[in-house]
C-alpha atoms as an extended CHARMM CRD file, in Angstrom:
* protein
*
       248  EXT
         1         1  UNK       CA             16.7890000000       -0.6670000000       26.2900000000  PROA      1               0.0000000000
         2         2  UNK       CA             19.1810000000        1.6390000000       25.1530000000  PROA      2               0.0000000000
         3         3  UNK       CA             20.8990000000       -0.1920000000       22.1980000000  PROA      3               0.0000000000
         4         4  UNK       CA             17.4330000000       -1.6390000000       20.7940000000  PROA      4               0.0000000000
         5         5  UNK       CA             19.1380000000       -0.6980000000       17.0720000000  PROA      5               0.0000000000
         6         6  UNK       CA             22.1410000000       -3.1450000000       18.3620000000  PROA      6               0.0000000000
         7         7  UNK       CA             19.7240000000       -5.7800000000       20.0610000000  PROA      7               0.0000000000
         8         8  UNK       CA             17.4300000000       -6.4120000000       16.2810000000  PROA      8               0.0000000000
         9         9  UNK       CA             20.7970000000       -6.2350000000       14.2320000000  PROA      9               0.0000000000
        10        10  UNK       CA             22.2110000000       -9.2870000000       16.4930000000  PROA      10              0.0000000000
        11        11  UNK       CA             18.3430000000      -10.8330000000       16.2840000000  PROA      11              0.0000000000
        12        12  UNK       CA             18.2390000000      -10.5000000000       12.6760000000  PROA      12              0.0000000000
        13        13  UNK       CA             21.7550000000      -11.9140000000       12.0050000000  PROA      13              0.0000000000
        14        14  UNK       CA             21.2250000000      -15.1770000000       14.1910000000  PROA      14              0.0000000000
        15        15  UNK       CA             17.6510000000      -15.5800000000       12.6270000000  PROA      15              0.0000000000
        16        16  UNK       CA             19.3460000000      -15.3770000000        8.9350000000  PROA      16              0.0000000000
        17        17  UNK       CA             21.1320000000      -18.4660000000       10.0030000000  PROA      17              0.0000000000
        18        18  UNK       CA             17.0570000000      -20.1540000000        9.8140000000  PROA      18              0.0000000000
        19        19  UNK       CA             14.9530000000      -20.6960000000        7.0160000000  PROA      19              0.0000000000
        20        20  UNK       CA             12.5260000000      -18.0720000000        8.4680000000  PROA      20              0.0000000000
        21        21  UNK       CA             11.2090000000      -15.1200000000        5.7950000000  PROA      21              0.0000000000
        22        22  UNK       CA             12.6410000000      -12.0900000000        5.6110000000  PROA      22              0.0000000000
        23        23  UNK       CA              9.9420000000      -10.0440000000        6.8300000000  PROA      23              0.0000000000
        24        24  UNK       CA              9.4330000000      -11.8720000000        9.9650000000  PROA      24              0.0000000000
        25        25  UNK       CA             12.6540000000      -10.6820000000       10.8820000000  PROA      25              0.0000000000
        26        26  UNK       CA             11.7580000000       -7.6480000000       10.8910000000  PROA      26              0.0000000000
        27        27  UNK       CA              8.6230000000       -7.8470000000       13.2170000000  PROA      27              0.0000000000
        28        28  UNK       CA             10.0560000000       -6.3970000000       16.3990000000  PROA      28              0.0000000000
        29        29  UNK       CA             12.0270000000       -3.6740000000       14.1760000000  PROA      29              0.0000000000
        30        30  UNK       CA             11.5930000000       -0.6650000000       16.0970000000  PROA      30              0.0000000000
        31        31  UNK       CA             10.0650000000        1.4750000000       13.3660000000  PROA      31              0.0000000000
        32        32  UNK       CA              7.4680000000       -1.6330000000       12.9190000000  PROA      32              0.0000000000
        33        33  UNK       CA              6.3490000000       -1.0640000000       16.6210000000  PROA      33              0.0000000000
        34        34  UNK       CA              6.1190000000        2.5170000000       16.4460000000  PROA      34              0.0000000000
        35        35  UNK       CA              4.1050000000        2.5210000000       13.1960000000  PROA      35              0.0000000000
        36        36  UNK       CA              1.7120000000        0.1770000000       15.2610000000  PROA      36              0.0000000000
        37        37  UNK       CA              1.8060000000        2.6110000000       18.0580000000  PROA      37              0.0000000000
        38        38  UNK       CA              0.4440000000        5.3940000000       15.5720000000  PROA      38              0.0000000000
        39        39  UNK       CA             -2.0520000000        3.1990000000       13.6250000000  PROA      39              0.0000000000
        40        40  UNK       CA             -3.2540000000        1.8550000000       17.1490000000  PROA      40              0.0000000000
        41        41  UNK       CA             -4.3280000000        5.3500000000       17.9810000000  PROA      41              0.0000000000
        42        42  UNK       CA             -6.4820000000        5.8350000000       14.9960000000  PROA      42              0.0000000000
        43        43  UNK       CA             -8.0580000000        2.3720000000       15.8420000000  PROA      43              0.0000000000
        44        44  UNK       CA             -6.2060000000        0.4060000000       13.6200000000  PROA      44              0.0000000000
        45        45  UNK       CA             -4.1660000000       -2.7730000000       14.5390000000  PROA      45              0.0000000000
        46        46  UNK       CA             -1.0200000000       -3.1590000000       12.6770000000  PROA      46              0.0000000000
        47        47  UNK       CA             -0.0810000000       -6.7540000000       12.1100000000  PROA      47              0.0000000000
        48        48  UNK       CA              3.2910000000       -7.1290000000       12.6520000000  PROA      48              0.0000000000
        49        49  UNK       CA              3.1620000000      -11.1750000000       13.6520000000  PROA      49              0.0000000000
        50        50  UNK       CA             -0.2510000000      -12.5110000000       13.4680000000  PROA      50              0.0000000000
        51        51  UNK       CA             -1.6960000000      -10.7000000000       16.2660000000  PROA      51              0.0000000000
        52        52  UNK       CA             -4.7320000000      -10.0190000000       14.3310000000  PROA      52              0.0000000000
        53        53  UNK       CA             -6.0650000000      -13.8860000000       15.2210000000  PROA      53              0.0000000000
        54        54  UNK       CA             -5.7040000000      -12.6680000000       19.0690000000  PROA      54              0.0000000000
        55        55  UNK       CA             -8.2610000000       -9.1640000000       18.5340000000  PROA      55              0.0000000000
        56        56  UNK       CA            -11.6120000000       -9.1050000000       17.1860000000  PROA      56              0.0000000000
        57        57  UNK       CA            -11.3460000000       -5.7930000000       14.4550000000  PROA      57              0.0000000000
        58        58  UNK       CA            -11.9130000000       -6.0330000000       11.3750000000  PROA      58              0.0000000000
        59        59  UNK       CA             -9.5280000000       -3.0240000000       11.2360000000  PROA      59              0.0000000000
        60        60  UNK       CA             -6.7450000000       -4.4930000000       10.6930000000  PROA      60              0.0000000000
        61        61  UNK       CA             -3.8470000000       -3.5290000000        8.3060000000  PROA      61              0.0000000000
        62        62  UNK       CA             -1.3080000000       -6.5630000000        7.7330000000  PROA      62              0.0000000000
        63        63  UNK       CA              2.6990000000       -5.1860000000        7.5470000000  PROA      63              0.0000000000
        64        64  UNK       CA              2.8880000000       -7.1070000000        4.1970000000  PROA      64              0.0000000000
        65        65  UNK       CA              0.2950000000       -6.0450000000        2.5200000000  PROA      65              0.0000000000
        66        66  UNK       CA              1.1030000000       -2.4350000000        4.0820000000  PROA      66              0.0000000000
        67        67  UNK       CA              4.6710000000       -2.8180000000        2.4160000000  PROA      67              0.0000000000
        68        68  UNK       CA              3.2810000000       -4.2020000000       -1.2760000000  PROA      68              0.0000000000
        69        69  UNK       CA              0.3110000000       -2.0060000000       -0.9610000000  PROA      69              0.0000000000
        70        70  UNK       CA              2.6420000000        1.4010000000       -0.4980000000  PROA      70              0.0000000000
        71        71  UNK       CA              4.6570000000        0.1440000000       -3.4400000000  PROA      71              0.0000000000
        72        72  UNK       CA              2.1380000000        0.2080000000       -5.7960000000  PROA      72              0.0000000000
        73        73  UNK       CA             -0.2650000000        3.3510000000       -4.9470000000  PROA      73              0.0000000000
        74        74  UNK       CA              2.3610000000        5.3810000000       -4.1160000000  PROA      74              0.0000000000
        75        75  UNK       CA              5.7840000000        3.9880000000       -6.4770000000  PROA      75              0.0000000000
        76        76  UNK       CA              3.1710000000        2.5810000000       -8.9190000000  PROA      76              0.0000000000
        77        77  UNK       CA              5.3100000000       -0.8120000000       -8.6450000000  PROA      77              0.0000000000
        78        78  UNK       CA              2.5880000000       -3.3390000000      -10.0290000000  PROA      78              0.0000000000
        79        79  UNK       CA              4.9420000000       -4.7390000000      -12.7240000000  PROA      79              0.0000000000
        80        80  UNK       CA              7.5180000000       -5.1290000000      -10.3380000000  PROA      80              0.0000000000
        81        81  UNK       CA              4.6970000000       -6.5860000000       -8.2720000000  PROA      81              0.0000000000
        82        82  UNK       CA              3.0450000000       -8.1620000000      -10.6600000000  PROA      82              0.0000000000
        83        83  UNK       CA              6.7430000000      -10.0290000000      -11.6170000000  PROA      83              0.0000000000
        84        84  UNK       CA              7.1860000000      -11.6090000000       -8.1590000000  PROA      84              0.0000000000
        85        85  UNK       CA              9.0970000000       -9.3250000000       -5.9530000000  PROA      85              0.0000000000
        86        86  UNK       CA              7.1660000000      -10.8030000000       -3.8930000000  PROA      86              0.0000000000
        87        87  UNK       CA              6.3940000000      -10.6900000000        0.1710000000  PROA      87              0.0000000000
        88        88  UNK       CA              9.7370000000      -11.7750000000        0.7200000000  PROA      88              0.0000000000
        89        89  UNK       CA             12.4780000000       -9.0870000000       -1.4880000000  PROA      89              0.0000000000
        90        90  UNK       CA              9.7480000000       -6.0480000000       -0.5310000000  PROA      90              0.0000000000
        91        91  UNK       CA             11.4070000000       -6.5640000000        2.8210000000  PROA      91              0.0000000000
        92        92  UNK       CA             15.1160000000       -7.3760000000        1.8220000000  PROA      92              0.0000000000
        93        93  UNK       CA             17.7200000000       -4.7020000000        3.1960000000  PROA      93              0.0000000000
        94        94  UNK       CA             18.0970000000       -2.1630000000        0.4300000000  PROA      94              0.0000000000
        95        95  UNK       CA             13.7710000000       -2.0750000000       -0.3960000000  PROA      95              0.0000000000
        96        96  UNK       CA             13.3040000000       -2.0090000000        3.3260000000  PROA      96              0.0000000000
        97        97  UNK       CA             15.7380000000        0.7330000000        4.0070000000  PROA      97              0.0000000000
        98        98  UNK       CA             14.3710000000        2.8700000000        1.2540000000  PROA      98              0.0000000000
        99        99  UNK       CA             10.7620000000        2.8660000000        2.6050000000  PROA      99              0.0000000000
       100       100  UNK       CA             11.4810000000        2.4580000000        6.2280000000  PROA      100             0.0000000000
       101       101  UNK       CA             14.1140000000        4.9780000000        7.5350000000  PROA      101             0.0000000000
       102       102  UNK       CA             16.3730000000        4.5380000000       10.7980000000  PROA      102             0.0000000000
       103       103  UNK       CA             16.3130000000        8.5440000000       11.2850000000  PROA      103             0.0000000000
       104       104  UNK       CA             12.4090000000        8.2230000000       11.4000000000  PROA      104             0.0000000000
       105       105  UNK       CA             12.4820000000        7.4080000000       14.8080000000  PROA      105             0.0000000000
       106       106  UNK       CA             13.9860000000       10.8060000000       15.6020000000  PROA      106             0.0000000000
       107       107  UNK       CA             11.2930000000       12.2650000000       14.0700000000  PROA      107             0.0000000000
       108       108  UNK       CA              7.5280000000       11.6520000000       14.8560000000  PROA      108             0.0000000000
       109       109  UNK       CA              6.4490000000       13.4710000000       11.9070000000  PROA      109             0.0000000000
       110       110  UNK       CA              8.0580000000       11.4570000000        9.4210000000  PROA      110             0.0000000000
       111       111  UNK       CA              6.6060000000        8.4050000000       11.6670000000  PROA      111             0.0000000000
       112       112  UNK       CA              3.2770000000        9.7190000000       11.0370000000  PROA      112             0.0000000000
       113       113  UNK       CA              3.4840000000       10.2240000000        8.0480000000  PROA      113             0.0000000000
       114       114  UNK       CA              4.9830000000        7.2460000000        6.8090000000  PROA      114             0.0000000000
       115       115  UNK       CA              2.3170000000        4.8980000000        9.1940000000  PROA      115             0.0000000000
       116       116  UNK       CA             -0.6450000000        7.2440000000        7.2140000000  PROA      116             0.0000000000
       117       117  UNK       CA              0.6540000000        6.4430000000        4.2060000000  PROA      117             0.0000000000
       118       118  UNK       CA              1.1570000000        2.6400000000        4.5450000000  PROA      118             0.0000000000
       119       119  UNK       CA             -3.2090000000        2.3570000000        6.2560000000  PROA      119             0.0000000000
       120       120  UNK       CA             -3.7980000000        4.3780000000        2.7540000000  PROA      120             0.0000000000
       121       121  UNK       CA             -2.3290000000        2.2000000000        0.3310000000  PROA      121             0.0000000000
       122       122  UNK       CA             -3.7630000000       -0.3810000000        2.6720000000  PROA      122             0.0000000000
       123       123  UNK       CA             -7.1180000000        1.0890000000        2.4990000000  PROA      123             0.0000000000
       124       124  UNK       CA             -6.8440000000        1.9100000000       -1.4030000000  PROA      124             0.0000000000
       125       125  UNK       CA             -5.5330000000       -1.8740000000       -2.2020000000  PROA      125             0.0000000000
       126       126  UNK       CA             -8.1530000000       -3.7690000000       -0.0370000000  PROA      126             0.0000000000
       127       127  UNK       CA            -11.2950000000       -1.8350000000       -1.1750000000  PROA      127             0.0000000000
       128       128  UNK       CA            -10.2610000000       -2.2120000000       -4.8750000000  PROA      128             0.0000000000
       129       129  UNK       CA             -9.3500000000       -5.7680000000       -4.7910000000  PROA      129             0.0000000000
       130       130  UNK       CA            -12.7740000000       -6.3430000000       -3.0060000000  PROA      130             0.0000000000
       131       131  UNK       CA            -14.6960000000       -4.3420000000       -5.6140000000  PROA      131             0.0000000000
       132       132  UNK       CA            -12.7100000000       -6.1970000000       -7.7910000000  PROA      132             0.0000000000
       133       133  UNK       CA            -14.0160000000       -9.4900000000       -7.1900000000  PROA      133             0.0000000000
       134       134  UNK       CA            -17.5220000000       -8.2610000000       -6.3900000000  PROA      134             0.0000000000
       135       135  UNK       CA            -18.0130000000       -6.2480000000      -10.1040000000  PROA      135             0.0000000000
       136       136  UNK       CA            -14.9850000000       -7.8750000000      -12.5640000000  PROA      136             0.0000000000
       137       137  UNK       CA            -17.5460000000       -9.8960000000      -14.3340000000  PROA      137             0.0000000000
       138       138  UNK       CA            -18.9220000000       -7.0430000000      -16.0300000000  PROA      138             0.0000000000
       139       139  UNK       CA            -15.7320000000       -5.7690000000      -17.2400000000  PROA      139             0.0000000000
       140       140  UNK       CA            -14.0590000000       -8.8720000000      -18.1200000000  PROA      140             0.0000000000
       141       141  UNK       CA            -15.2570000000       -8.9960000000      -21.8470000000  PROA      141             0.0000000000
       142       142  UNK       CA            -13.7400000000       -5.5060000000      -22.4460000000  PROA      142             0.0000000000
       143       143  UNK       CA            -11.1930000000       -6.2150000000      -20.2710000000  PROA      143             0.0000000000
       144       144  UNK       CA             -9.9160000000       -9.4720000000      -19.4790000000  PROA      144             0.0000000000
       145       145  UNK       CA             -6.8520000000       -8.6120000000      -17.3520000000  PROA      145             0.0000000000
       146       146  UNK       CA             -9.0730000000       -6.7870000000      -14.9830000000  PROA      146             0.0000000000
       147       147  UNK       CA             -9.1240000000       -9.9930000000      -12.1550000000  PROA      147             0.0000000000
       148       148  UNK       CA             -5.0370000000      -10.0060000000      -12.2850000000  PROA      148             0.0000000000
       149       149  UNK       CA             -4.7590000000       -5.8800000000      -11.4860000000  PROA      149             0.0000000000
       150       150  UNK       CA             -5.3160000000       -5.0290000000       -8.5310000000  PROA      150             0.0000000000
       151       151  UNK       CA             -1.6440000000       -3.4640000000       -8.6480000000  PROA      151             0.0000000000
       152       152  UNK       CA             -2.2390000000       -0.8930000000      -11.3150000000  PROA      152             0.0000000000
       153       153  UNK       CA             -5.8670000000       -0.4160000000      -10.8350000000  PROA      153             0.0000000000
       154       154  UNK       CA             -4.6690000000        0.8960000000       -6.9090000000  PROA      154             0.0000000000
       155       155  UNK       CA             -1.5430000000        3.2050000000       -8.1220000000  PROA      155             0.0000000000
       156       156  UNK       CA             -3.7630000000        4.8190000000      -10.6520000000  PROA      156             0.0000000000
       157       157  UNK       CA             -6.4670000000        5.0530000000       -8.2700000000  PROA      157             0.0000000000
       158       158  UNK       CA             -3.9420000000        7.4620000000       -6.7010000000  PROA      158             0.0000000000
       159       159  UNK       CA             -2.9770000000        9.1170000000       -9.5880000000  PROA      159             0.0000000000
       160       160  UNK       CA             -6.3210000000        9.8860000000      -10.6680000000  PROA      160             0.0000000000
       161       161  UNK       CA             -7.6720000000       11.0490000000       -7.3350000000  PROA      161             0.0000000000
       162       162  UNK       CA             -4.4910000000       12.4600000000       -5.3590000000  PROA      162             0.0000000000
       163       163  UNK       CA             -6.1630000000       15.2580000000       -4.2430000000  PROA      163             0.0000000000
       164       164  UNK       CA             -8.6340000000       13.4340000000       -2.4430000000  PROA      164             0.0000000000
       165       165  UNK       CA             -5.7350000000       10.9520000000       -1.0050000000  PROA      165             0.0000000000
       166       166  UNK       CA             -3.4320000000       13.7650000000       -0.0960000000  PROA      166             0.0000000000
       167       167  UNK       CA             -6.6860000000       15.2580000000        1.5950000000  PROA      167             0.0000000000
       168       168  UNK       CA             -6.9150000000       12.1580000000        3.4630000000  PROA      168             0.0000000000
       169       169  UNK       CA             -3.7950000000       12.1960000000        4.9890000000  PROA      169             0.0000000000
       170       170  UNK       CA             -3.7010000000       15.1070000000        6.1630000000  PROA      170             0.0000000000
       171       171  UNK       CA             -6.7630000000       14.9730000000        7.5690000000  PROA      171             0.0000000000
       172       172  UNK       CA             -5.1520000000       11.7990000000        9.4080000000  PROA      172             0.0000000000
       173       173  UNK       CA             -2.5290000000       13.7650000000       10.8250000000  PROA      173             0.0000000000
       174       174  UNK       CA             -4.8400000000       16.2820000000       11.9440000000  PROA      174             0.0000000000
       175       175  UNK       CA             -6.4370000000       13.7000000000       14.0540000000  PROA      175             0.0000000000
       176       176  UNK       CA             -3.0870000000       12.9510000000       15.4320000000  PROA      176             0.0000000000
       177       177  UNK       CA             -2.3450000000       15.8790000000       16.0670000000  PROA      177             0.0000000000
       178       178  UNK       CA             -5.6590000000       16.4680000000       18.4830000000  PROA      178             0.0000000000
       179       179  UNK       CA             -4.2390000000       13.3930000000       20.1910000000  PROA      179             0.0000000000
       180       180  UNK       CA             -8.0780000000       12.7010000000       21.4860000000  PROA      180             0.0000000000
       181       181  UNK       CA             -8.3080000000        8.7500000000       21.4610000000  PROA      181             0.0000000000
       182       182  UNK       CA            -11.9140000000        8.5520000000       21.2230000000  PROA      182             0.0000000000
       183       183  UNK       CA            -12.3440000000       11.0230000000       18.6230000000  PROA      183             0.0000000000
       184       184  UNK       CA             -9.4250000000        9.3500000000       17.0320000000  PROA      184             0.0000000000
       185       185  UNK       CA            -11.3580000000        6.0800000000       17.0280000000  PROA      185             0.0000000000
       186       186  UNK       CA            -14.9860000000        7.2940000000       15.8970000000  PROA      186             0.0000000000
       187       187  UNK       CA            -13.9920000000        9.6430000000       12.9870000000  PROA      187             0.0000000000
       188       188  UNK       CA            -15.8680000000        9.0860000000        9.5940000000  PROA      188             0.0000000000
       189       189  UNK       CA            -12.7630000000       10.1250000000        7.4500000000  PROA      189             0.0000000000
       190       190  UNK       CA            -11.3690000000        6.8490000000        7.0340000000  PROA      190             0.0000000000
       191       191  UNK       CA            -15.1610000000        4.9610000000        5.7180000000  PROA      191             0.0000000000
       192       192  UNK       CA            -15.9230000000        8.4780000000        3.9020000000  PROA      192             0.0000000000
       193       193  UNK       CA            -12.5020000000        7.7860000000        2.3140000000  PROA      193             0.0000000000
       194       194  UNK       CA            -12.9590000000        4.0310000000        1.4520000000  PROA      194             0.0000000000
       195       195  UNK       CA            -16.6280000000        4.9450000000        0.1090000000  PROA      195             0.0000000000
       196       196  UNK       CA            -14.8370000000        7.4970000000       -1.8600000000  PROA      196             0.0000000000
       197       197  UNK       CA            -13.0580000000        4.8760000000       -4.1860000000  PROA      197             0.0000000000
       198       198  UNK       CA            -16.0450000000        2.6460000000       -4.5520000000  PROA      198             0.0000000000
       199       199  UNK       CA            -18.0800000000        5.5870000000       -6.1520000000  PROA      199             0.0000000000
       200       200  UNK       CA            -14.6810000000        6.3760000000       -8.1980000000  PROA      200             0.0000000000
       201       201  UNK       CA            -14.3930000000        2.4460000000       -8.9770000000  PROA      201             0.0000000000
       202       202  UNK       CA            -16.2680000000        2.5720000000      -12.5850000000  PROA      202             0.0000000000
       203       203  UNK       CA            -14.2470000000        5.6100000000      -13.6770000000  PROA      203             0.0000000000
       204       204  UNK       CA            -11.1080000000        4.0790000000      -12.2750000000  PROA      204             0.0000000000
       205       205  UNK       CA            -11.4690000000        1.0250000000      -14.5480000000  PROA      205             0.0000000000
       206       206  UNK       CA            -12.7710000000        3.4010000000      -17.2360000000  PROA      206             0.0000000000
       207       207  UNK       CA             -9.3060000000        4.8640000000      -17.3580000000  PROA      207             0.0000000000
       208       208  UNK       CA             -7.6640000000        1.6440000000      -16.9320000000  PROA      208             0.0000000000
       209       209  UNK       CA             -9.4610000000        0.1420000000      -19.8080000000  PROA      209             0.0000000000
       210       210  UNK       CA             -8.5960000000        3.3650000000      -21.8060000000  PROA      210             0.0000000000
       211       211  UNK       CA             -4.7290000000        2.3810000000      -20.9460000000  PROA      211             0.0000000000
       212       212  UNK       CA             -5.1450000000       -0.9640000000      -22.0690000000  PROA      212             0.0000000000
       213       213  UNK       CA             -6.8230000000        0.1250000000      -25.2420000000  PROA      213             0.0000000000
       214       214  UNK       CA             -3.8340000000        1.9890000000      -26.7290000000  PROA      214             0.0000000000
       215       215  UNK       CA             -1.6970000000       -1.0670000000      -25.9980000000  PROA      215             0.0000000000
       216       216  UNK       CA              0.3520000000       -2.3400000000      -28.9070000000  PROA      216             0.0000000000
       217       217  UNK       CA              1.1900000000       -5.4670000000      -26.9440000000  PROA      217             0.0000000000
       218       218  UNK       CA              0.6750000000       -9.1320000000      -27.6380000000  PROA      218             0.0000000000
       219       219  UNK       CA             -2.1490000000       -9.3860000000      -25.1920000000  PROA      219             0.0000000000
       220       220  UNK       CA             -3.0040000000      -13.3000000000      -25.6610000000  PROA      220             0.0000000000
       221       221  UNK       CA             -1.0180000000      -14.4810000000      -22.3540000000  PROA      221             0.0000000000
       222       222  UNK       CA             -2.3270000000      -11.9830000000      -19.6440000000  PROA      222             0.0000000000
       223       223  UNK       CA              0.2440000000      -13.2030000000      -16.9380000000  PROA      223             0.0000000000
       224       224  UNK       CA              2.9300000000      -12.5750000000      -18.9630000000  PROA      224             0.0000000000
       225       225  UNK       CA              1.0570000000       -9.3230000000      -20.3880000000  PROA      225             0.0000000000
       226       226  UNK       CA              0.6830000000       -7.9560000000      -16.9320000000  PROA      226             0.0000000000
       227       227  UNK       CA              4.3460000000       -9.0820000000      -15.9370000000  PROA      227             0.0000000000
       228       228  UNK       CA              6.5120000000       -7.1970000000      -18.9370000000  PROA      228             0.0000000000
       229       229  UNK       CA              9.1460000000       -4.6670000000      -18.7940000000  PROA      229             0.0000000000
       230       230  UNK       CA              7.3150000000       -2.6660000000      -21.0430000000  PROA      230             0.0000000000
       231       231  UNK       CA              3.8940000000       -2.8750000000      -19.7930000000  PROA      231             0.0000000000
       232       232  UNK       CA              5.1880000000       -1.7020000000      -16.5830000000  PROA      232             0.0000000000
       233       233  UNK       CA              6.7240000000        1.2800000000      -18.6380000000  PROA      233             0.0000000000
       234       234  UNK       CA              3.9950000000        2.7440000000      -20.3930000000  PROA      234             0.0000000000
       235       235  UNK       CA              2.1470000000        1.9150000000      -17.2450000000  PROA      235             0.0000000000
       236       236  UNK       CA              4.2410000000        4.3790000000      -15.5610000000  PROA      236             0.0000000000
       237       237  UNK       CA              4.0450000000        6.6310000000      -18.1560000000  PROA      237             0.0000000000
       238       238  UNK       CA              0.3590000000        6.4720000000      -18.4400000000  PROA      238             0.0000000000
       239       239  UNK       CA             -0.2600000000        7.4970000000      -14.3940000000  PROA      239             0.0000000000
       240       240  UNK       CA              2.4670000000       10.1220000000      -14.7240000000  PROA      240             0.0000000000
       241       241  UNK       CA              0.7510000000       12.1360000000      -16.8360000000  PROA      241             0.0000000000
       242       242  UNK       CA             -2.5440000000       12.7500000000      -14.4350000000  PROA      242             0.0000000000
       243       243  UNK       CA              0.3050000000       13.4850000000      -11.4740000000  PROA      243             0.0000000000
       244       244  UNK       CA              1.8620000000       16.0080000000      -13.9090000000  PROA      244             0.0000000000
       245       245  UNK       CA             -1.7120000000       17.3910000000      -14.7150000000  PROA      245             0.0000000000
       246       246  UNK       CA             -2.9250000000       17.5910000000      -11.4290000000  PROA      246             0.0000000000
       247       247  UNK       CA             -6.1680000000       17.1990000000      -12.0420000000  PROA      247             0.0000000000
       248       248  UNK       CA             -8.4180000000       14.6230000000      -10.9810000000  PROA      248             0.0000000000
């Protein structure tokens, strides 16, 4: 119990002999377990390994999607997305190590924190992909690569409306703080916060469209379109400048 660091490095080194992915390596990690400590308390289950097929919630917040989700809403990574980095490399040693810090566990802050910020990517990517599918047809003609961008559409959800995302987590670790299980469980913040982007969701795509408009780009192949260096750059620069304004 006391070398646990020692015990996952031998685990991961005889499993990389396997054909097994990357990021179920990683499932018994001890900074996976206690980010499914924290999200447990707010009465979410953290997938680490398929647990979710064992529990009847539908609150459920898979460690993939967590890990591509905090990539693009909060690194506004959908071209490196978009371009395949794939389930797989968003958990490869240098990636992993960036998001998910060893000297976290010395700190419960920074595990809150981080576990917060991976549910609200989570929240941010699932609720726009879903309005996505539900409302793309009357966008489509206006903008056709609105089906492939869930990505972008979630990082500049952020960018647009980080005060009410910052506001969210905080009001998460407020909760945490009271450490009151039940309360924990039956606050409002987190469907007042996912009804949030749904009212936002035809001024998000408003701005989105407004992005693509003032593209120079060959825009014939959308996959490719959606995939370029230089999409991803003026993408970047496009969100940037609401974070520098601060405005939503």
């Amino acid at each position: 119990p006391s070398q646990q660091r020692f015990k996952q490095s031998v685990i991961k080194a005889t499993n990389n002999q396997n054909a097994v992915k990357t990021y179920s390596l990683l499932a018994n990690d001890p900074i996976q377990i206690e980010i499914q400590k924290v999200l447990r308390k707010l009465g979410y289950l953290y997938d680490r390994k398929g647990e979710a097929r064992q529990e009847a919630t539908e609150k459920i917040v898979s460690m993939v999607q967590a890990a591509l989700a905090y990539r693009a809403v909060f690194e506004f990574g959908g071209q490196k997305l978009r371009a395949r980095i794939g389930q797989s490399r968003v958990f490869q040693k240098e990636e992993y190590e960036r998001i998910y810090k060893n000297e976290f566990l010395d700190n419960p802050d920074e595990i809150n924190t981080l576990s917060i910020k991976l549910l609200t990517g989570s929240l941010i990517l699932n609720t726009v992909r879903n309005l996505i599918n539900e409302q793309s047809t009357q966008y489509l003609q206006g903008l056709p690569i609105i089906k492939k961008s869930t990505y972008y559409l979630s990082g500049l959800y952020y960018a647009l409306c980080r005060n009410n995302c910052e506001k969210f987590i905080k009001d998460c670790i407020e909760l945490l703080k009271m450490d009151n299980p039940m309360k924990m469980k039956q606050s409002s913040i987190f469907k007042q916060f996912t009804e949030q982007i749904e009212v936002d969701f035809g001024m998000l795509v408003n701005k989105y469209q407004e992005f693509y408009n003032s593209l120079t780009l060959d825009k014939i192949d959308i996959d490719n379109l959606l995939k370029s260096t230089e999409f991803g750059k003026q993408y970047e620069a496009y969100v940037n400048r609401y974070i520098a304004s601060g405005n939503e």
